[in-house]
mmCIF file of C-alpha atoms in Angstrom:
data_model
loop_
_atom_site.group_PDB
_atom_site.id
_atom_site.type_symbol
_atom_site.label_atom_id
_atom_site.label_comp_id
_atom_site.label_asym_id
_atom_site.label_seq_id
_atom_site.Cartn_x
_atom_site.Cartn_y
_atom_site.Cartn_z
ATOM 1 C CA MET A 1 104.066 76.554 103.452
ATOM 2 C CA VAL A 2 102.226 79.490 104.990
ATOM 3 C CA LYS A 3 99.353 79.435 107.448
ATOM 4 C CA TYR A 4 96.737 82.043 106.551
ATOM 5 C CA PHE A 5 94.277 83.796 108.844
ATOM 6 C CA LEU A 6 91.358 86.013 107.923
ATOM 7 C CA GLY A 7 89.309 87.791 110.548
ATOM 8 C CA HIS A 8 86.820 90.565 110.987
ATOM 9 C CA SER A 9 86.169 92.711 114.075
ATOM 10 C CA VAL A 10 83.900 95.601 114.930
ATOM 11 C CA LEU A 11 84.511 98.405 117.387
ATOM 12 C CA ARG A 12 81.472 100.321 118.565
ATOM 13 C CA SER A 13 83.223 103.644 118.256
ATOM 14 C CA SER A 14 83.564 106.084 115.409
ATOM 15 C CA TRP A 15 86.524 105.939 113.058
ATOM 16 C CA ASP A 16 88.176 109.091 114.402
ATOM 17 C CA GLN A 17 87.967 107.841 117.975
ATOM 18 C CA VAL A 18 89.477 104.519 116.923
ATOM 19 C CA PHE A 19 92.291 106.123 114.971
ATOM 20 C CA ALA A 20 93.166 108.357 117.914
ATOM 21 C CA ALA A 21 92.992 105.402 120.316
ATOM 22 C CA PHE A 22 95.317 103.415 118.049
ATOM 23 C CA TRP A 23 98.249 105.552 119.203
ATOM 24 C CA GLN A 24 97.278 105.283 122.864
ATOM 25 C CA ARG A 25 96.742 101.520 123.139
ATOM 26 C CA TYR A 26 99.789 100.860 125.291
ATOM 27 C CA PRO A 27 99.886 100.267 128.138
ATOM 28 C CA ASN A 28 96.587 98.451 128.672
ATOM 29 C CA PRO A 29 95.617 95.821 131.265
ATOM 30 C CA TYR A 30 96.017 93.096 128.690
ATOM 31 C CA ARG A 31 99.472 93.968 127.549
ATOM 32 C CA LYS A 32 101.531 96.187 129.822
ATOM 33 C CA ALA A 33 104.687 94.836 131.416
ATOM 34 C CA TRP A 34 103.825 93.787 134.929
ATOM 35 C CA PRO A 35 106.654 94.292 137.423
ATOM 36 C CA GLY A 36 107.812 90.834 138.422
ATOM 37 C CA GLY A 37 106.196 89.362 135.312
ATOM 38 C CA SER A 38 103.710 87.243 137.224
ATOM 39 C CA LYS A 39 100.305 85.956 136.200
ATOM 40 C CA TRP A 40 97.380 88.276 135.434
ATOM 41 C CA LYS A 41 93.904 88.383 136.806
ATOM 42 C CA LEU A 42 91.624 87.745 133.857
ATOM 43 C CA HIS A 43 89.396 90.641 132.969
ATOM 44 C CA LYS A 44 86.267 90.371 130.940
ATOM 45 C CA ALA A 45 87.034 91.923 127.583
ATOM 46 C CA VAL A 46 85.520 95.399 127.579
ATOM 47 C CA ASN A 47 86.548 95.918 124.032
ATOM 48 C CA LYS A 48 86.292 93.449 121.177
ATOM 49 C CA GLU A 49 89.604 94.686 119.770
ATOM 50 C CA GLN A 50 91.428 93.492 122.860
ATOM 51 C CA ALA A 51 89.969 90.019 122.557
ATOM 52 C CA SER A 52 90.613 89.653 118.873
ATOM 53 C CA GLU A 53 91.982 86.507 117.363
ATOM 54 C CA SER A 54 94.935 87.995 115.516
ATOM 55 C CA PRO A 55 98.122 85.993 115.924
ATOM 56 C CA LEU A 56 99.851 89.176 117.006
ATOM 57 C CA HIS A 57 97.248 89.958 119.660
ATOM 58 C CA SER A 58 97.012 86.527 121.167
ATOM 59 C CA ASP A 59 95.268 85.256 124.270
ATOM 60 C CA ILE A 60 94.752 87.700 127.083
ATOM 61 C CA CYS A 61 97.755 87.818 129.444
ATOM 62 C CA SER A 62 100.084 85.786 127.293
ATOM 63 C CA LYS A 63 102.291 88.520 125.915
ATOM 64 C CA HIS A 64 103.729 91.668 127.408
ATOM 65 C CA VAL A 65 104.619 94.747 125.454
ATOM 66 C CA LEU A 66 107.818 96.113 126.968
ATOM 67 C CA THR A 67 108.546 99.213 124.878
ATOM 68 C CA GLU A 68 106.900 101.296 122.181
ATOM 69 C CA ASP A 69 108.588 103.894 119.951
ATOM 70 C CA ILE A 70 107.781 105.837 116.827
ATOM 71 C CA VAL A 71 110.827 105.480 114.583
ATOM 72 C CA HIS A 72 109.484 107.228 111.496
ATOM 73 C CA ARG A 73 106.629 109.594 110.810
ATOM 74 C CA GLU A 74 105.658 111.895 107.949
ATOM 75 C CA VAL A 75 102.647 113.598 106.435
ATOM 76 C CA THR A 76 102.447 113.030 102.679
ATOM 77 C CA PRO A 77 101.506 115.754 100.170
ATOM 78 C CA ASP A 78 98.066 114.142 99.873
ATOM 79 C CA GLN A 79 97.534 114.446 103.636
ATOM 80 C CA LYS A 80 98.118 110.883 104.727
ATOM 81 C CA LEU A 81 100.063 110.082 107.888
ATOM 82 C CA LEU A 82 102.762 107.428 107.472
ATOM 83 C CA SER A 83 104.253 106.014 110.637
ATOM 84 C CA ARG A 84 106.526 103.209 111.696
ATOM 85 C CA ARG A 85 106.297 101.995 115.273
ATOM 86 C CA LEU A 86 108.835 99.724 116.962
ATOM 87 C CA LEU A 87 107.559 97.458 119.717
ATOM 88 C CA THR A 88 109.427 95.015 121.903
ATOM 89 C CA LYS A 89 107.534 92.165 123.440
ATOM 90 C CA THR A 90 108.515 89.290 125.729
ATOM 91 C CA ASN A 91 109.016 86.018 123.887
ATOM 92 C CA ARG A 92 106.705 83.544 125.592
ATOM 93 C CA MET A 93 107.092 80.063 124.158
ATOM 94 C CA PRO A 94 105.682 76.731 125.294
ATOM 95 C CA ARG A 95 108.185 74.581 127.200
ATOM 96 C CA TRP A 96 108.699 72.157 124.324
ATOM 97 C CA ALA A 97 109.731 75.093 122.106
ATOM 98 C CA GLU A 98 112.094 76.425 124.790
ATOM 99 C CA ARG A 99 113.795 73.015 124.851
ATOM 100 C CA LEU A 100 114.053 72.844 121.058
ATOM 101 C CA PHE A 101 115.131 76.453 120.527
ATOM 102 C CA PRO A 102 117.105 77.504 123.622
ATOM 103 C CA ALA A 103 118.875 80.289 121.730
ATOM 104 C CA ASN A 104 115.555 82.093 121.203
ATOM 105 C CA VAL A 105 114.465 82.064 124.829
ATOM 106 C CA ALA A 106 116.583 84.943 126.091
ATOM 107 C CA HIS A 107 115.698 87.462 123.396
ATOM 108 C CA SER A 108 112.672 89.747 123.268
ATOM 109 C CA VAL A 109 110.756 89.992 120.044
ATOM 110 C CA TYR A 110 111.146 93.154 117.974
ATOM 111 C CA ILE A 111 108.088 94.063 115.970
ATOM 112 C CA LEU A 112 107.570 96.809 113.399
ATOM 113 C CA GLU A 113 104.136 98.232 112.720
ATOM 114 C CA ASP A 114 103.758 100.389 109.623
ATOM 115 C CA SER A 115 100.585 102.402 109.223
ATOM 116 C CA ILE A 116 98.874 104.780 106.815
ATOM 117 C CA VAL A 117 96.118 106.980 108.229
ATOM 118 C CA ASP A 118 93.875 108.516 105.556
ATOM 119 C CA PRO A 119 91.440 110.887 107.240
ATOM 120 C CA GLN A 120 89.881 111.981 103.921
ATOM 121 C CA ASN A 121 88.768 108.429 103.132
ATOM 122 C CA GLN A 122 88.366 107.575 106.813
ATOM 123 C CA THR A 123 90.556 104.509 106.534
ATOM 124 C CA MET A 124 93.714 103.236 108.147
ATOM 125 C CA THR A 125 95.905 100.392 106.930
ATOM 126 C CA THR A 126 98.528 98.703 109.081
ATOM 127 C CA PHE A 127 101.184 96.096 108.395
ATOM 128 C CA THR A 128 102.940 94.457 111.315
ATOM 129 C CA TRP A 129 105.660 91.830 111.468
ATOM 130 C CA ASN A 130 108.509 90.554 113.639
ATOM 131 C CA ILE A 131 112.045 91.470 112.616
ATOM 132 C CA ASN A 132 113.910 88.994 114.798
ATOM 133 C CA HIS A 133 113.396 85.312 115.582
ATOM 134 C CA ALA A 134 112.666 85.277 111.858
ATOM 135 C CA ARG A 135 114.429 81.970 111.174
ATOM 136 C CA LEU A 136 112.091 80.334 113.661
ATOM 137 C CA MET A 137 108.842 81.991 112.651
ATOM 138 C CA VAL A 138 107.534 85.073 110.892
ATOM 139 C CA VAL A 139 104.047 86.414 111.544
ATOM 140 C CA GLU A 140 102.782 89.186 109.259
ATOM 141 C CA GLU A 141 99.512 90.953 109.835
ATOM 142 C CA ARG A 142 97.677 93.371 107.596
ATOM 143 C CA CYS A 143 94.670 95.316 108.905
ATOM 144 C CA VAL A 144 92.306 97.687 107.186
ATOM 145 C CA TYR A 145 90.220 99.917 109.451
ATOM 146 C CA CYS A 146 87.179 101.540 107.883
ATOM 147 C CA VAL A 147 83.704 102.836 108.686
ATOM 148 C CA ASN A 148 81.284 99.992 109.376
ATOM 149 C CA SER A 149 78.958 99.459 106.415
ATOM 150 C CA ASP A 150 75.875 98.958 108.656
ATOM 151 C CA ASN A 151 76.536 101.651 111.210
ATOM 152 C CA SER A 152 78.556 104.739 110.353
ATOM 153 C CA GLY A 153 79.230 105.306 114.058
ATOM 154 C CA TRP A 154 81.137 102.059 114.239
ATOM 155 C CA THR A 155 84.485 100.950 112.865
ATOM 156 C CA GLU A 156 85.324 97.629 111.343
ATOM 157 C CA ILE A 157 88.689 95.936 111.099
ATOM 158 C CA CYS A 158 89.519 93.494 108.308
ATOM 159 C CA ARG A 159 92.497 91.472 109.418
ATOM 160 C CA GLU A 160 94.714 89.049 107.488
ATOM 161 C CA ALA A 161 97.764 87.256 108.774
ATOM 162 C CA TRP A 162 100.401 84.915 107.405
ATOM 163 C CA VAL A 163 102.408 82.590 109.666
ATOM 164 C CA SER A 164 105.469 80.984 108.129
ATOM 165 C CA SER A 165 108.561 79.128 109.282
ATOM 166 C CA SER A 166 111.809 78.274 107.534
ATOM 167 C CA LEU A 167 111.893 75.101 109.648
ATOM 168 C CA PHE A 168 109.528 73.695 107.059
ATOM 169 C CA GLY A 169 112.331 73.913 104.482
ATOM 170 C CA VAL A 170 114.722 72.106 106.829
ATOM 171 C CA SER A 171 112.386 69.156 107.241
ATOM 172 C CA ARG A 172 112.116 68.887 103.444
ATOM 173 C CA ALA A 173 115.902 68.777 103.183
ATOM 174 C CA VAL A 174 116.092 66.031 105.797
ATOM 175 C CA GLN A 175 113.500 63.977 103.901
ATOM 176 C CA GLU A 176 115.281 64.414 100.565
ATOM 177 C CA PHE A 177 118.594 63.347 102.038
ATOM 178 C CA GLY A 178 117.029 60.345 103.770
ATOM 179 C CA LEU A 179 115.383 59.147 100.567
ATOM 180 C CA ALA A 180 118.526 59.554 98.459
ATOM 181 C CA ARG A 181 120.657 57.684 100.974
ATOM 182 C CA PHE A 182 118.071 54.921 101.178
ATOM 183 C CA LYS A 183 118.083 54.505 97.380
ATOM 184 C CA SER A 184 121.856 54.222 97.260
ATOM 185 C CA ASN A 185 121.721 51.617 100.026
ATOM 186 C CA VAL A 186 119.188 49.585 98.016
ATOM 187 C CA THR A 187 121.582 49.528 95.065
ATOM 188 C CA LYS A 188 124.379 48.298 97.303
ATOM 189 C CA THR A 189 122.090 45.663 98.823
ATOM 190 C CA MET A 190 121.039 44.223 95.455
ATOM 191 C CA LYS A 191 124.570 44.101 94.146
ATOM 192 C CA GLY A 192 125.640 42.392 97.336
ATOM 193 C CA PHE A 193 122.922 39.783 96.873
ATOM 194 C CA GLU A 194 123.899 39.103 93.283
ATOM 195 C CA TYR A 195 127.493 38.680 94.318
ATOM 196 C CA ILE A 196 126.870 36.239 97.147
ATOM 197 C CA LEU A 197 124.269 34.242 95.212
ATOM 198 C CA ALA A 198 126.700 33.759 92.373
ATOM 199 C CA LYS A 199 129.325 32.644 94.826
ATOM 200 C CA LEU A 200 127.014 30.190 96.645
ATOM 201 C CA GLN A 201 125.833 28.703 93.400
ATOM 202 C CA GLY A 202 129.366 27.555 92.784
ATOM 203 C CA GLU A 203 130.149 30.114 90.275
ATOM 204 C CA ALA A 204 133.358 31.907 90.853
ATOM 205 C CA PRO A 205 132.274 35.464 91.031
ATOM 206 C CA SER A 206 132.967 36.530 87.527
ATOM 207 C CA LYS A 207 135.213 39.381 86.885
ATOM 208 C CA THR A 208 132.178 41.285 85.691
ATOM 209 C CA LEU A 209 130.370 40.737 88.974
ATOM 210 C CA VAL A 210 133.305 41.780 91.127
ATOM 211 C CA GLU A 211 133.738 44.848 88.985
ATOM 212 C CA THR A 212 130.000 45.525 89.181
ATOM 213 C CA ALA A 213 130.195 45.421 92.975
ATOM 214 C CA LYS A 214 133.014 47.964 92.895
ATOM 215 C CA GLU A 215 131.102 50.181 90.433
ATOM 216 C CA ALA A 216 128.024 49.955 92.618
ATOM 217 C CA LYS A 217 130.048 51.127 95.605
ATOM 218 C CA GLU A 218 131.397 54.088 93.612
ATOM 219 C CA LYS A 219 127.952 54.996 92.278
ATOM 220 C CA ALA A 220 126.477 54.798 95.781
ATOM 221 C CA LYS A 221 129.168 57.172 97.034
ATOM 222 C CA GLU A 222 128.401 59.660 94.239
ATOM 223 C CA THR A 223 124.632 59.476 94.863
ATOM 224 C CA ALA A 224 125.120 60.102 98.564
ATOM 225 C CA LEU A 225 127.366 63.079 97.834
ATOM 226 C CA ALA A 226 124.844 64.563 95.390
ATOM 227 C CA ALA A 227 122.083 64.031 97.930
ATOM 228 C CA THR A 228 124.072 65.798 100.645
ATOM 229 C CA GLU A 229 124.712 68.741 98.325
ATOM 230 C CA LYS A 230 121.041 68.955 97.394
ATOM 231 C CA ALA A 231 119.974 68.758 101.027
ATOM 232 C CA LYS A 232 122.506 71.435 101.987
ATOM 233 C CA ASP A 233 121.246 73.640 99.183
ATOM 234 C CA LEU A 234 117.605 73.189 100.217
ATOM 235 C CA ALA A 235 118.427 73.926 103.846
ATOM 236 C CA ASN A 236 120.387 77.051 102.893
ATOM 237 C CA LYS A 237 117.608 78.269 100.601
ATOM 238 C CA ALA A 238 115.039 77.778 103.353
ATOM 239 C CA ALA A 239 117.175 79.539 105.934
ATOM 240 C CA THR A 240 117.980 82.542 103.768
ATOM 241 C CA LYS A 241 114.507 82.833 102.264
ATOM 242 C CA GLN A 242 113.062 84.404 105.412
ATOM 243 C CA GLN A 243 116.039 86.734 105.779
ATOM 244 C CA GLN A 244 115.768 87.869 102.162
ATOM 245 C CA GLN A 245 112.069 88.593 102.571
ATOM 246 C CA GLN A 246 112.825 90.789 105.547
ATOM 247 C CA GLN A 247 115.845 92.559 104.098
ATOM 248 C CA GLN A 248 114.539 93.781 100.744
ATOM 249 C CA PHE A 249 115.809 97.206 99.778
ATOM 250 C CA VAL A 250 113.665 99.799 98.073
ATOM 251 C CA MET B 1 104.817 103.186 128.055
ATOM 252 C CA ASN B 2 108.595 102.991 128.010
ATOM 253 C CA SER B 3 110.942 103.714 125.159
ATOM 254 C CA VAL B 4 113.441 101.115 123.996
ATOM 255 C CA GLY B 5 116.083 103.668 124.998
ATOM 256 C CA GLU B 6 115.748 104.128 128.731
ATOM 257 C CA ALA B 7 116.988 107.703 128.517
ATOM 258 C CA CYS B 8 114.369 108.550 125.882
ATOM 259 C CA THR B 9 111.194 107.707 127.808
ATOM 260 C CA ASP B 10 110.502 111.256 129.019
ATOM 261 C CA MET B 11 111.117 112.721 125.572
ATOM 262 C CA LYS B 12 108.859 110.075 124.097
ATOM 263 C CA ARG B 13 106.030 110.876 126.494
ATOM 264 C CA GLU B 14 106.327 114.593 125.833
ATOM 265 C CA TYR B 15 106.213 114.005 122.085
ATOM 266 C CA ASP B 16 103.306 111.539 122.386
ATOM 267 C CA GLN B 17 101.233 114.069 124.317
ATOM 268 C CA CYS B 18 101.856 116.728 121.691
ATOM 269 C CA PHE B 19 101.176 114.326 118.826
ATOM 270 C CA ASN B 20 97.950 112.897 120.266
ATOM 271 C CA ARG B 21 96.527 116.402 120.684
ATOM 272 C CA TRP B 22 97.492 117.488 117.153
ATOM 273 C CA PHE B 23 96.323 114.194 115.642
ATOM 274 C CA ALA B 24 92.796 114.309 117.125
ATOM 275 C CA GLU B 25 92.208 118.071 116.950
ATOM 276 C CA LYS B 26 93.892 118.943 113.660
ATOM 277 C CA PHE B 27 94.987 116.072 111.485
ATOM 278 C CA LEU B 28 91.819 113.957 111.643
ATOM 279 C CA LYS B 29 89.721 117.068 110.948
ATOM 280 C CA GLY B 30 91.546 117.669 107.690
ATOM 281 C CA ASP B 31 94.159 120.120 108.854
ATOM 282 C CA GLY B 32 97.442 118.282 108.391
ATOM 283 C CA SER B 33 99.587 121.357 108.123
ATOM 284 C CA GLY B 34 101.564 123.059 110.849
ATOM 285 C CA ASP B 35 102.669 120.146 112.974
ATOM 286 C CA PRO B 36 103.616 121.770 116.305
ATOM 287 C CA CYS B 37 105.572 118.747 117.480
ATOM 288 C CA THR B 38 108.507 118.761 115.070
ATOM 289 C CA ASP B 39 111.095 119.981 117.604
ATOM 290 C CA LEU B 40 109.988 117.481 120.215
ATOM 291 C CA PHE B 41 110.026 114.775 117.566
ATOM 292 C CA LYS B 42 113.585 115.659 116.484
ATOM 293 C CA ARG B 43 114.929 115.463 120.035
ATOM 294 C CA TYR B 44 113.097 112.206 120.664
ATOM 295 C CA GLN B 45 114.323 110.674 117.397
ATOM 296 C CA GLN B 46 117.951 111.586 118.052
ATOM 297 C CA CYS B 47 117.742 109.730 121.324
ATOM 298 C CA VAL B 48 115.807 106.689 120.178
ATOM 299 C CA GLN B 49 117.735 106.117 116.932
ATOM 300 C CA LYS B 50 120.951 106.110 118.979
ATOM 301 C CA ALA B 51 119.487 103.536 121.355
ATOM 302 C CA ILE B 52 118.351 101.376 118.423
ATOM 303 C CA LYS B 53 121.869 101.394 116.967
ATOM 304 C CA GLU B 54 123.411 100.564 120.335
ATOM 305 C CA LYS B 55 121.053 97.624 120.805
ATOM 306 C CA GLU B 56 121.658 96.582 117.184
ATOM 307 C CA ILE B 57 117.943 96.351 116.460
ATOM 308 C CA PRO B 58 117.715 95.557 112.722
ATOM 309 C CA ILE B 59 115.241 98.168 111.472
ATOM 310 C CA GLU B 60 117.291 99.325 108.473
ATOM 311 C CA GLY B 61 116.402 98.704 104.842
ATOM 312 C CA LEU B 62 112.933 97.295 105.413
ATOM 313 C CA ASP B 63 110.249 98.203 102.879
ATOM 314 C CA PHE B 64 107.404 100.349 104.189
ATOM 315 C CA MET B 65 104.240 98.246 104.504
ATOM 316 C CA GLY B 66 106.277 95.222 103.348
ATOM 317 C CA HIS B 67 105.916 96.257 99.692
ATOM 318 C CA GLY B 68 107.087 93.994 96.930
ATOM 319 C CA LYS B 69 105.968 90.789 98.596
ATOM 320 C CA GLU B 70 103.482 88.434 97.012
ATOM 321 C CA LYS B 71 100.916 87.439 99.545
ATOM 322 C CA PRO B 72 99.624 83.904 99.039
ATOM 323 C CA GLU B 73 96.079 83.611 100.285
ATOM 324 C CA ASN B 74 95.805 79.872 100.440
ATOM 325 C CA SER B 75 97.473 77.470 102.745
ATOM 326 C CA SER B 76 96.939 73.897 103.773
#
């Protein structure tokens, strides 16, 4: 299950100014690494972009960008600029998440931002996502920057994001296993009842009944085994799904 | 802004300066030819790619712009 976000922002600057600024965003007061890593004084947002609601550009002061590098860049034959930027950010989680996922606390988040700048059409498209902590959560963001339809001196940003977690698959596996085990226990319970009722009602438990009890026990064992296998399979699928999505080859 | 490879930060800043000038003055105005920053970029890349390998940052084999993925629009 994926959480979807759709947003729209406007910058009161022309497209060429915005595209140039895109490469010079870091550091800025909202996201540079502060020596000592202490709290920030809140500034009033001077720029709507900095106060946007994108899941990758969250609340002011909550994330620090530690490093920024271009790791690929080329100009295509049709004069578009393709770039890939690697960012590392601190991984700030709420305390309950730190307790649940201690292994993730120590590691920074690595984020890739791919972009296509098309000066002829005056548009820029970006796609940004995290390449580690992926088993816990993946956030993908796609932005299209273009000239504002009302004011050609302004730039608008259409932003979509998808937030997903393979933990959702794990909880499904736990539920499936729980239900299957419960069903096999019900079978055992009913057979047990039949057996003891027959006994109490003075009937020697017939051979059939004793055998049935044994069969029920065997069947219950098989059901539980099948359930465990299914649950394992679901959990594995969920865990590898995120990795596969990140590791596709061309 | 620092590079992920501590030794690469100066090279990165030099390249960034060159790129930002070329990007605003040439590329955005339709003149994408004659990139004057290629040597700086090569030096910078040699350094940063080495640092990425040393830190085992998993940037290999990832589709540009995440191509090939179906993007579901709805969620609940």
